[in-house]
PDB file of C-alpha atoms in Angstrom:
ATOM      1  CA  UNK A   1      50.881-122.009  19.349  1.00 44.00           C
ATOM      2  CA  UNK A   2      50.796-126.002  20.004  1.00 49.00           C
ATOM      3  CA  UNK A   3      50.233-127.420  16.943  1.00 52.00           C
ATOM      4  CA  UNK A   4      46.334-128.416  15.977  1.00 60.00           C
ATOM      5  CA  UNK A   5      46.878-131.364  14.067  1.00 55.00           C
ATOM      6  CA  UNK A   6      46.986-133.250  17.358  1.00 58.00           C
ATOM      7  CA  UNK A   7      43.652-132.452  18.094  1.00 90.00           C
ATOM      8  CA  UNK A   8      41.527-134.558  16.800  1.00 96.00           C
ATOM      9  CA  UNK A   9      37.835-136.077  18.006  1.00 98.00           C
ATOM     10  CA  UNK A  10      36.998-139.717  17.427  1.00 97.00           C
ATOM     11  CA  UNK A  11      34.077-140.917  16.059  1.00 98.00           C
ATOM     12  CA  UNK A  12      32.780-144.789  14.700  1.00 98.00           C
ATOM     13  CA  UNK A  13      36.281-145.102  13.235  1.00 97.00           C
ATOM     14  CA  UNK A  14      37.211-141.297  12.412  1.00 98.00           C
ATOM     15  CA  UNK A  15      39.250-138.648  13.917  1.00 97.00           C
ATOM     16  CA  UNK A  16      38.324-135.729  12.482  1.00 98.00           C
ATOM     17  CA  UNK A  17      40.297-132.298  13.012  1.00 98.00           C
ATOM     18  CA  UNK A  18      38.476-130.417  15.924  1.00 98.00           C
ATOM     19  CA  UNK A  19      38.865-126.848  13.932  1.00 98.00           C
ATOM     20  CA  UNK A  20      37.847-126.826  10.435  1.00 98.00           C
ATOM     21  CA  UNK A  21      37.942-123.441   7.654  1.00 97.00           C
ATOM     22  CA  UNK A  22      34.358-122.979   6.658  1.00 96.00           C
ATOM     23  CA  UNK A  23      34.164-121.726   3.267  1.00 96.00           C
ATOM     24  CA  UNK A  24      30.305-120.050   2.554  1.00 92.00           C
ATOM     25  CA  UNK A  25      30.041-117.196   1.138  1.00 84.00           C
ATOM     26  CA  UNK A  26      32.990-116.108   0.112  1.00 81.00           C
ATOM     27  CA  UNK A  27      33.309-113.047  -1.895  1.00 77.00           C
ATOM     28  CA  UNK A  28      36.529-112.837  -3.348  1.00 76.00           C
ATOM     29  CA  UNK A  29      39.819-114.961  -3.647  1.00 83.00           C
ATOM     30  CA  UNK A  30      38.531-118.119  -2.011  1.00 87.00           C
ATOM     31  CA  UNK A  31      41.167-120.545  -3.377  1.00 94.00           C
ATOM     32  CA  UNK A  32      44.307-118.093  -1.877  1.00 95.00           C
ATOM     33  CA  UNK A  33      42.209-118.155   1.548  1.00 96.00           C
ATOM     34  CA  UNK A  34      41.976-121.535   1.874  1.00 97.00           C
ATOM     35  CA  UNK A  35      45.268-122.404   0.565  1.00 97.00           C
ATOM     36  CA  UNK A  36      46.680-119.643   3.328  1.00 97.00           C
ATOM     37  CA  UNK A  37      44.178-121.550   5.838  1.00 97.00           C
ATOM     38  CA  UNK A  38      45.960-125.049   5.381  1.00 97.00           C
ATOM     39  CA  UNK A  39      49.472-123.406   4.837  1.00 97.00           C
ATOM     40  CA  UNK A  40      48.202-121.958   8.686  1.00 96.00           C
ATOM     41  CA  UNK A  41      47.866-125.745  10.074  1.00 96.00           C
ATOM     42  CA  UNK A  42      44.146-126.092   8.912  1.00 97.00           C
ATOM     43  CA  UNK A  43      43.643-129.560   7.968  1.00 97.00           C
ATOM     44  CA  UNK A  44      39.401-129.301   8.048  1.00 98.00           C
ATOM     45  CA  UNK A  45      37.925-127.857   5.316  1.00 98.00           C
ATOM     46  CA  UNK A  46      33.963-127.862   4.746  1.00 98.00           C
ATOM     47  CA  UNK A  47      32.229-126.847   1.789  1.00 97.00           C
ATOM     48  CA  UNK A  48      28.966-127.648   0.262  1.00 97.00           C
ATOM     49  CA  UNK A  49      27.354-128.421  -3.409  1.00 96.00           C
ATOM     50  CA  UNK A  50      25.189-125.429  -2.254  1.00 95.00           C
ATOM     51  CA  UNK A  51      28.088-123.007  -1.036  1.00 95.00           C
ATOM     52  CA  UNK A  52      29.203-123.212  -4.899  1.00 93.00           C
ATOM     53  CA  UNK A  53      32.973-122.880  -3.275  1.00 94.00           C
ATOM     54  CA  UNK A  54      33.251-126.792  -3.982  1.00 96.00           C
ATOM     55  CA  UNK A  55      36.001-126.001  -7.057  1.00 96.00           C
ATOM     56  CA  UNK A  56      37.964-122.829  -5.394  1.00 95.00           C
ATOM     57  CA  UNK A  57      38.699-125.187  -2.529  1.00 97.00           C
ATOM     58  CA  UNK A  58      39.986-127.999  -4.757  1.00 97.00           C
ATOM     59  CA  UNK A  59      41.711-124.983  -6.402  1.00 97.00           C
ATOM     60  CA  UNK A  60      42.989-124.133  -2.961  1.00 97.00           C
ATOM     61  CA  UNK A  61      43.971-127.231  -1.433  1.00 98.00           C
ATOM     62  CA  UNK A  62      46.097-127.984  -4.995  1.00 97.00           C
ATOM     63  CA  UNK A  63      47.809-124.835  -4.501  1.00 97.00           C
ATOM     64  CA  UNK A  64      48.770-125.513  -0.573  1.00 97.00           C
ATOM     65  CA  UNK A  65      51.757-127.820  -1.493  1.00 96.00           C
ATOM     66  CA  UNK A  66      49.920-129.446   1.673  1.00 97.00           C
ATOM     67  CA  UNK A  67      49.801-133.740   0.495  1.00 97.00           C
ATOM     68  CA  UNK A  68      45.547-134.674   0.538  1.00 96.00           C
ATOM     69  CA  UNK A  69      45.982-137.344   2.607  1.00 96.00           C
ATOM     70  CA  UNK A  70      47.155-134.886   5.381  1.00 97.00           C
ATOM     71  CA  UNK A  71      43.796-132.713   4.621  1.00 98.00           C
ATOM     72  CA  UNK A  72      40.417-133.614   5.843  1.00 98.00           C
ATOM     73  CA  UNK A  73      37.634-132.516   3.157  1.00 98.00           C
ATOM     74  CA  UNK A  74      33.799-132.013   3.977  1.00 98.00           C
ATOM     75  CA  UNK A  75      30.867-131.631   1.424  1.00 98.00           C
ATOM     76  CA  UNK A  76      27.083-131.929   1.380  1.00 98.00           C
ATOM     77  CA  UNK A  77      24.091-133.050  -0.629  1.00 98.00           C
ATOM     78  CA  UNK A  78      21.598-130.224  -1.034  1.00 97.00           C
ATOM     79  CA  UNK A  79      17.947-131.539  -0.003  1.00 97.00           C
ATOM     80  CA  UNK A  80      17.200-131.093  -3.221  1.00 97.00           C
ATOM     81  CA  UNK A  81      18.696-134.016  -4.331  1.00 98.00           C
ATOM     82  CA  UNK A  82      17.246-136.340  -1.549  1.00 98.00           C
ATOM     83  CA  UNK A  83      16.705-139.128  -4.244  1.00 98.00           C
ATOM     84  CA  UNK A  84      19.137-141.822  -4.342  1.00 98.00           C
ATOM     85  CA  UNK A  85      19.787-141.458  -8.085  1.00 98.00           C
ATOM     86  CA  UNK A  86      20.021-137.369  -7.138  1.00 98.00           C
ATOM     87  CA  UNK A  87      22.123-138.142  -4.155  1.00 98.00           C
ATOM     88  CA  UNK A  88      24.790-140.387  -5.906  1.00 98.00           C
ATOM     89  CA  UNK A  89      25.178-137.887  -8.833  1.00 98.00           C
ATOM     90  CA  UNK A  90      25.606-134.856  -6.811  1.00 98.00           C
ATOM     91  CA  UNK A  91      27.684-136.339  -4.654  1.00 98.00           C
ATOM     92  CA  UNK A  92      29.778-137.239  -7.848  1.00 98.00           C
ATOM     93  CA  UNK A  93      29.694-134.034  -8.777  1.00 98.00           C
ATOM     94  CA  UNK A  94      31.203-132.578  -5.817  1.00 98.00           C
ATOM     95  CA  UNK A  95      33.936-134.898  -6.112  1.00 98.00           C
ATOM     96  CA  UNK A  96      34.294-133.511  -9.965  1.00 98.00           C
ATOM     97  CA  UNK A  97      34.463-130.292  -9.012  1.00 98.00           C
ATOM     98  CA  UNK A  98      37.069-130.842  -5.821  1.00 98.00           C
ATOM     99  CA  UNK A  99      39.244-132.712  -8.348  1.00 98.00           C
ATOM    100  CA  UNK A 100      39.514-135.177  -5.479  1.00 98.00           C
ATOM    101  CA  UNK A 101      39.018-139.265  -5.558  1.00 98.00           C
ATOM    102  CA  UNK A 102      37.070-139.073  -2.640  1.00 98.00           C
ATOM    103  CA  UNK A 103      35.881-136.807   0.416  1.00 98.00           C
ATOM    104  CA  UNK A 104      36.465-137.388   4.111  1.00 98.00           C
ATOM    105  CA  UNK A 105      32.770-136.477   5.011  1.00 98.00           C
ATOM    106  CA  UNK A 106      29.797-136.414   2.997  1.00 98.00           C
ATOM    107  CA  UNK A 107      26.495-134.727   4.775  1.00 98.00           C
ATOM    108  CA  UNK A 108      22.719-134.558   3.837  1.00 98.00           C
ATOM    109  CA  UNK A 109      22.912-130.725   3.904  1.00 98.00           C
ATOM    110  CA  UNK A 110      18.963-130.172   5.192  1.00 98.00           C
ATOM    111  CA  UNK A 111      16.108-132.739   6.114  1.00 97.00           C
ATOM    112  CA  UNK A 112      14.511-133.465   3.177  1.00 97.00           C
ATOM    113  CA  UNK A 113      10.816-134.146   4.784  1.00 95.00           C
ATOM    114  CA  UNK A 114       8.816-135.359   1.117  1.00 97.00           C
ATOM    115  CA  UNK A 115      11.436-138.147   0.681  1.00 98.00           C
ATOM    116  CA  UNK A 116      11.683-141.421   2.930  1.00 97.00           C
ATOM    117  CA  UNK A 117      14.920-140.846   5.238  1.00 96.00           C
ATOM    118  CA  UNK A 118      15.575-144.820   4.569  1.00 98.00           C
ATOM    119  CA  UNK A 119      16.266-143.483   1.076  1.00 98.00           C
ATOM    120  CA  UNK A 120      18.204-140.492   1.335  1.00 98.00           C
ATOM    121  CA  UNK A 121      19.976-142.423   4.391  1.00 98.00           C
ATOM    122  CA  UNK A 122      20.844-145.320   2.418  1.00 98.00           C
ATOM    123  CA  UNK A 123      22.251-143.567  -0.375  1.00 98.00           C
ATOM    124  CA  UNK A 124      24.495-141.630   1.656  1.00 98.00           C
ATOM    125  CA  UNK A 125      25.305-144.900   2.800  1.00 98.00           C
ATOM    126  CA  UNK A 126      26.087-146.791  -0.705  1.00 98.00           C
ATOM    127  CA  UNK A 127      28.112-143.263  -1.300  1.00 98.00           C
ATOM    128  CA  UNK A 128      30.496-144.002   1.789  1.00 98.00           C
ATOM    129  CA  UNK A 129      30.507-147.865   0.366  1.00 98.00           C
ATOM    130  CA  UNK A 130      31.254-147.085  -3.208  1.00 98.00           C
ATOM    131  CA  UNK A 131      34.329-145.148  -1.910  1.00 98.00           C
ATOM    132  CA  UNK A 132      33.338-141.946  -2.863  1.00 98.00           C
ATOM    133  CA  UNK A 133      33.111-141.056   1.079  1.00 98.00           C
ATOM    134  CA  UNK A 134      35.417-142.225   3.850  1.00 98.00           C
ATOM    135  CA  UNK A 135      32.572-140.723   6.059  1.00 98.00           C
ATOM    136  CA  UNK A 136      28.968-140.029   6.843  1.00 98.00           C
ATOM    137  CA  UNK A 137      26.723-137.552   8.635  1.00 98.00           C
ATOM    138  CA  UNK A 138      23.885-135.597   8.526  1.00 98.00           C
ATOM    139  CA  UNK A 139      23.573-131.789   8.962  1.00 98.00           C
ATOM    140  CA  UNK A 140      20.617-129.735  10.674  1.00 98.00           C
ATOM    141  CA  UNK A 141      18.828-132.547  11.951  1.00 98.00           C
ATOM    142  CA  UNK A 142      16.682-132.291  14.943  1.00 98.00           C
ATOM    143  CA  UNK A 143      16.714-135.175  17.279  1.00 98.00           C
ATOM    144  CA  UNK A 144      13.643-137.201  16.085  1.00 98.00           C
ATOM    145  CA  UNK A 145      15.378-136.605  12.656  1.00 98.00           C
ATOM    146  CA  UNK A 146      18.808-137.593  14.152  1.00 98.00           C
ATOM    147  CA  UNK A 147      17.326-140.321  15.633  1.00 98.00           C
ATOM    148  CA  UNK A 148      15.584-141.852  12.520  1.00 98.00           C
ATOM    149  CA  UNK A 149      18.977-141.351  10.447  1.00 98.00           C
ATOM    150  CA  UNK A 150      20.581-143.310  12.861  1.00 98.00           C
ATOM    151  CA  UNK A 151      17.967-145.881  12.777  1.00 98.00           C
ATOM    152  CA  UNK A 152      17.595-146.393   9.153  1.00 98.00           C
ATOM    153  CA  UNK A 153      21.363-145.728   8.081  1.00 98.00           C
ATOM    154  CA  UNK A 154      23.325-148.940   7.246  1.00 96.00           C
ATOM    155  CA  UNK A 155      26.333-146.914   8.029  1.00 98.00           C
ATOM    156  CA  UNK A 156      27.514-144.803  10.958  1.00 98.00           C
ATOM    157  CA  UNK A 157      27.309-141.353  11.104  1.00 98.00           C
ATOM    158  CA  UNK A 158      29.782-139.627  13.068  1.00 98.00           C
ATOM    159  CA  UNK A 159      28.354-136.069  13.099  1.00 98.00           C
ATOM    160  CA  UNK A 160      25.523-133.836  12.894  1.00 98.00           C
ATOM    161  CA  UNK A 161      26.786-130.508  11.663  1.00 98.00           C
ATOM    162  CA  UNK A 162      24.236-127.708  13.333  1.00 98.00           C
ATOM    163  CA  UNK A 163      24.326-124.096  14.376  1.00 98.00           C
ATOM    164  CA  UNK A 164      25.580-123.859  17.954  1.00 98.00           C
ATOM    165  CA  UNK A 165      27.524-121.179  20.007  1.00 98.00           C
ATOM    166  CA  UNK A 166      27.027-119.192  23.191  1.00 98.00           C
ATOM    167  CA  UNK A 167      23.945-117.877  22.355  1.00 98.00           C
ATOM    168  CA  UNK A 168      22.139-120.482  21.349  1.00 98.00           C
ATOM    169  CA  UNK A 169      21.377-123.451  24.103  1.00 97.00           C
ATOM    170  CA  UNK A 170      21.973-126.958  22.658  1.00 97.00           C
ATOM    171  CA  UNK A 171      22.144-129.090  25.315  1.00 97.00           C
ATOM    172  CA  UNK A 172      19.646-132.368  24.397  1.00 97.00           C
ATOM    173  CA  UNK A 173      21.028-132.305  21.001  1.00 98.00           C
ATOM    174  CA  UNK A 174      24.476-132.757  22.903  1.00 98.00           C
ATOM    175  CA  UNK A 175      22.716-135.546  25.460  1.00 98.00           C
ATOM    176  CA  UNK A 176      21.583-137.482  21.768  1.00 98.00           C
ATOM    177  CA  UNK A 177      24.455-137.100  20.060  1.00 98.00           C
ATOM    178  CA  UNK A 178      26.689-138.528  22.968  1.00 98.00           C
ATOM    179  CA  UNK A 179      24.151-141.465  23.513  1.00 98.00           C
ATOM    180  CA  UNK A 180      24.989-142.607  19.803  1.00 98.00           C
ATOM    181  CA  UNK A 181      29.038-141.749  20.291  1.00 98.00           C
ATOM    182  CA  UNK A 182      28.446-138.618  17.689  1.00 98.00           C
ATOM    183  CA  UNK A 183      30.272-135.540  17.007  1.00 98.00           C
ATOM    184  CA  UNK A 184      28.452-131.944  17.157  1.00 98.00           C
ATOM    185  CA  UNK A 185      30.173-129.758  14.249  1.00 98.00           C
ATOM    186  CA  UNK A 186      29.357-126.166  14.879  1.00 98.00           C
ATOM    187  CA  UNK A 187      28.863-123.722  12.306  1.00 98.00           C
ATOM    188  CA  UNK A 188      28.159-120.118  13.018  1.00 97.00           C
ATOM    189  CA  UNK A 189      30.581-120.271  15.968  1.00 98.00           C
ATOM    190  CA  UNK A 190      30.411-116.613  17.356  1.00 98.00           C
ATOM    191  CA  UNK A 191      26.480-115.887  15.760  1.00 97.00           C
ATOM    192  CA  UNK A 192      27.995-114.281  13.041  1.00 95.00           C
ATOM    193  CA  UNK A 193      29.387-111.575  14.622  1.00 95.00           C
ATOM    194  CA  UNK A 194      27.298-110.845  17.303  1.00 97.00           C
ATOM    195  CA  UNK A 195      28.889-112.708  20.385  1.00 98.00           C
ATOM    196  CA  UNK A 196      32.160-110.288  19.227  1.00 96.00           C
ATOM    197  CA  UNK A 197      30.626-107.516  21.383  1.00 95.00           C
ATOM    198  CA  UNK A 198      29.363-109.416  24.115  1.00 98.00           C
ATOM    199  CA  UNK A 199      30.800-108.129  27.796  1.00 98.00           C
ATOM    200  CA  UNK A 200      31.063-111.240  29.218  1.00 98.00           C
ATOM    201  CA  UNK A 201      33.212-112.850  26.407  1.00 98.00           C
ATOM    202  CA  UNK A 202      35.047-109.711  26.408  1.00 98.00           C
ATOM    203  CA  UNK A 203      36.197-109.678  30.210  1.00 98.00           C
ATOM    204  CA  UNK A 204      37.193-113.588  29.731  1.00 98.00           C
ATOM    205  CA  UNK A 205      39.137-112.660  26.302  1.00 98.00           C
ATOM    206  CA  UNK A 206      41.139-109.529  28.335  1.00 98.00           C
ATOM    207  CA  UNK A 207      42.011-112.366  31.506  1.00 98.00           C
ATOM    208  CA  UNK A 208      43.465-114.725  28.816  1.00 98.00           C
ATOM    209  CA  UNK A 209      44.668-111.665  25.851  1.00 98.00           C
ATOM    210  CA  UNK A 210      42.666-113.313  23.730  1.00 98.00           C
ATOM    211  CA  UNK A 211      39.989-112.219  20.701  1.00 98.00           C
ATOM    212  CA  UNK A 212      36.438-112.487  21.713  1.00 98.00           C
ATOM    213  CA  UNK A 213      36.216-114.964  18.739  1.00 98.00           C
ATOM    214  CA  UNK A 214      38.819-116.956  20.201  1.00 98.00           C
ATOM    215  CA  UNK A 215      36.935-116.955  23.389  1.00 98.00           C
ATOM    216  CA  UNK A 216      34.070-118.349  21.889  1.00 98.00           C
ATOM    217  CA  UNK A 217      35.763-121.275  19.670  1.00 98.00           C
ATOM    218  CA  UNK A 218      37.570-122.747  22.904  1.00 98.00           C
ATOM    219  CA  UNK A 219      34.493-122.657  24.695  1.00 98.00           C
ATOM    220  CA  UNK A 220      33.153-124.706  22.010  1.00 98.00           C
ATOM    221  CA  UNK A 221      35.758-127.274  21.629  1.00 98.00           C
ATOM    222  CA  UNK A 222      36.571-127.441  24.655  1.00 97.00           C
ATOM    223  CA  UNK A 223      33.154-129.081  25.627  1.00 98.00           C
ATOM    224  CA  UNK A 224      33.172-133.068  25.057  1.00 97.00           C
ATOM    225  CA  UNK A 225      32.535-134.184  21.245  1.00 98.00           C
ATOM    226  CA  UNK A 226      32.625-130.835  19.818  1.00 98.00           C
ATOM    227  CA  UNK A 227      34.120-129.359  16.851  1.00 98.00           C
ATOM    228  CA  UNK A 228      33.763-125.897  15.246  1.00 98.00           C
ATOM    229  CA  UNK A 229      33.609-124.776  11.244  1.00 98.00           C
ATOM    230  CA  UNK A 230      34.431-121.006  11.355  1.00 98.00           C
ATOM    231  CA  UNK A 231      34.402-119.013   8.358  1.00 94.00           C
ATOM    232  CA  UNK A 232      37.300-115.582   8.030  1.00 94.00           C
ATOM    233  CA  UNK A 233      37.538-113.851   4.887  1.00 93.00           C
ATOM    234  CA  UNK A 234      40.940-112.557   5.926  1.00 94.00           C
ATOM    235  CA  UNK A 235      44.300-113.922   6.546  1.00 95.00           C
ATOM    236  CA  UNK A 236      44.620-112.458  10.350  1.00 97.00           C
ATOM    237  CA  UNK A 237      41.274-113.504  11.388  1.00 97.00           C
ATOM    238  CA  UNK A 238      41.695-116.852   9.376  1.00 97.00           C
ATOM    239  CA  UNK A 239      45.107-117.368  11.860  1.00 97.00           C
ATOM    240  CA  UNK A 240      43.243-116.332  14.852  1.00 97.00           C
ATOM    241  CA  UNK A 241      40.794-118.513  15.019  1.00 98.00           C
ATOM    242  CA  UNK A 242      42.900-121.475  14.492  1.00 97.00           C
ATOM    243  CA  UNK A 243      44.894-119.726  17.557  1.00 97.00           C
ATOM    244  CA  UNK A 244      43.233-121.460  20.308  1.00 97.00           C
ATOM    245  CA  UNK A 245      44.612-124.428  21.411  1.00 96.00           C
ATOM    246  CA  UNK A 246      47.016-123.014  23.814  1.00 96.00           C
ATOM    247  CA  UNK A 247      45.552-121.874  26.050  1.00 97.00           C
ATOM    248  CA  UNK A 248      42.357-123.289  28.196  1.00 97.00           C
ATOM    249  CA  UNK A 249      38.802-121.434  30.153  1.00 98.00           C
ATOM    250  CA  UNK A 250      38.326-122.500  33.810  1.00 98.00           C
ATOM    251  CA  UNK A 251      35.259-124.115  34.847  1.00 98.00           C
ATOM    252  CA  UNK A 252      33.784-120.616  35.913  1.00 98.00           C
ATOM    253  CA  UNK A 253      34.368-119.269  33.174  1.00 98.00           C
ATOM    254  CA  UNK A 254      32.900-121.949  30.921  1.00 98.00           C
ATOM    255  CA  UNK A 255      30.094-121.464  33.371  1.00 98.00           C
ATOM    256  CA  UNK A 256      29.683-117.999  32.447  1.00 98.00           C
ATOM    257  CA  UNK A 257      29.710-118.513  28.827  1.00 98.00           C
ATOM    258  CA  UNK A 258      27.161-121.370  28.948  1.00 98.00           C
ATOM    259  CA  UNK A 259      25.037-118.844  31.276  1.00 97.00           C
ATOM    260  CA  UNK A 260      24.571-116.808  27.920  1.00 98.00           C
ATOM    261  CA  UNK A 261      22.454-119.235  26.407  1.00 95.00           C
ATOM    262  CA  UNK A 262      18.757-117.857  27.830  1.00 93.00           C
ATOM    263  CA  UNK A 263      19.335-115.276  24.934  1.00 95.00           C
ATOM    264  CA  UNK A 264      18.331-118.128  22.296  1.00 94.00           C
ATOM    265  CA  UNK A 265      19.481-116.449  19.527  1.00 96.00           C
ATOM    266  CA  UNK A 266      18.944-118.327  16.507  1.00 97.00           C
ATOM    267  CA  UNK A 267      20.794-117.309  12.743  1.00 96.00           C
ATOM    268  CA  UNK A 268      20.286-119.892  10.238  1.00 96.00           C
ATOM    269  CA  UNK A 269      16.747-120.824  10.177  1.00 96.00           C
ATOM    270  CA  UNK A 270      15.804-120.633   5.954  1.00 95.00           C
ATOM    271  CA  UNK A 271      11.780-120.518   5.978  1.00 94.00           C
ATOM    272  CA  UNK A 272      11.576-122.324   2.636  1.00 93.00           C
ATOM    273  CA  UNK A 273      14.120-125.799   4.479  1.00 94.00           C
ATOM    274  CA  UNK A 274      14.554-125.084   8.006  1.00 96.00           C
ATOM    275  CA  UNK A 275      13.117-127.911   9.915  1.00 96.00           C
ATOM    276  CA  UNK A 276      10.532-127.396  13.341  1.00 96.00           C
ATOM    277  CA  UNK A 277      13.558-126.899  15.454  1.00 97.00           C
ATOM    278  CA  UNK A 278      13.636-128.378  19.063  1.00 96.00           C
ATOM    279  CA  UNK A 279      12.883-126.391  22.168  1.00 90.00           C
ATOM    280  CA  UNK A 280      15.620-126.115  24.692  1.00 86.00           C
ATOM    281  CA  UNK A 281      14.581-125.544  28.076  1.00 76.00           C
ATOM    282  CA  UNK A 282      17.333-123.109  29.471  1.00 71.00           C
ATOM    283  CA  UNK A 283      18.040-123.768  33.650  1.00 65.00           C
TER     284      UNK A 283
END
């Protein structure tokens, strides 16, 4: 396997690691996962104030033996602390719990509609200023909302962190992103689960002896400006998906997987913060 620290995508400054370990939901031992994860080659790991994994993974990334500068460390700011005072604390917080001096990435989790994006915006701002951020972004934005934040930010952001994969058509969100030199982070890579039994990913995965989930993450990253958060809760499938970087989908077959979009199949959409999302007109 060719090693995946070389692959990096570049941003308003930043080159962030194009594979990262997701960490939500984890039942059980998540400080020996994501130690195993970096002691794999994993040198993205995103967690959240909300995912309330924030001190396993400091936990985990002491116990890798891997040096933090080496490590690239995401966290977010729930919407619930969309106030600037709110913002600055949490974000303080997270660092707290991390045991870290700062993050690589800090993210407004979710749109926070009933506060003025100028403020939330600018705090995340004055958070990459004070230090406690090398880097900003957002996180479920639409593209109105993505292209306020960009507006009314003092800083750049180098990434809006959404739900994308095979199934689920994101194309003008790509267009938007690329027209401000932005990133698309991916979470929910293979629609939890469901793109695993798909036909199509499974005759492409048997050409190349590859996983379906494998299938799916380098048709991801293999698009322009695209990087991918995927969450395993065990140590093979935590290798595997970090197994993809040696080998590459021809243009047909890209074509095929991007042909799977019309199913618009959408996971994450939370009634009580989900935002109206944008309609994606599927050729």
């Amino acid at each position: 396997m060719q090693s995946p620290k070389a692959f990096t995508l570049a941003a308003h400054g930043a080159k962030m690691p194009a594979i990262g370990y997701g960490t939500m939901e984890f039942p059980a031992r998540p400080a020996e996962l994501v130690a195993y994860a970096i002691r794999c080659g994993y040198r993205l790991i995103d967690t959240a104030r909300k995912y309330g994994t924030e001190e396993r993974v400091g936990e985990g990334i002491r116990a890798s033996g891997i040096a933090r500068e080496e490590l690239w460390v995401t966290t977010k700011v729930t919407e619930l602390d969309a106030r600037e005072t709110d913002f600055l604390r949490s974000a303080e917080t997270s660092l707290k719990a991390l045991q870290l001096d700062y993050v690589d990435l800090l993210l407004v989790h979710w749109p926070q509609p009933k506060v003025p994006f100028a403020e939330t915006l600018g705090a995340l701002a004055k958070a990459k200023r004070s230090g406690l951020t090398r880097h900003i972004g957002v996180s479920n934005f639409t593209i109105a909302m993505l292209e306020e934040a960009v507006h009314v930010c003092p800083e750049p952001l180098i990434t809006n962190q959404i739900e994308y994969h095979a199934y689920l058509p994101q194309d003008r969100m790509l267009a938007a992103l690329k027209r401000h030199g932005m990133i698309l982070t991916a979470y929910c890579p293979v629609a939890r689960g469901k793109l695993l039994d798909d036909p199509i990913v499974g005759e492409i995965a048997k050409a190349h002896g590859k996983t379906h989930a494998q299938i799916c993450l380098r048709w991801l990253i293999q698009q322009p400006m695209v990087a991918a958060v995927p969450r395993a809760l065990e140590e093979a499938h935590i290798a595997e998906n970090l197994d993809v970087f040696d080998f590459s989908l021809s243009e047909e077959e890209m074509r095929r997987i991007s042909a799977l979009r019309n199913r618009n199949v959408r996971i994450a959409d939370p009634p009580e913060r989900a935002p109206k999302w944008d309609v994606e007109t599927v050729a």
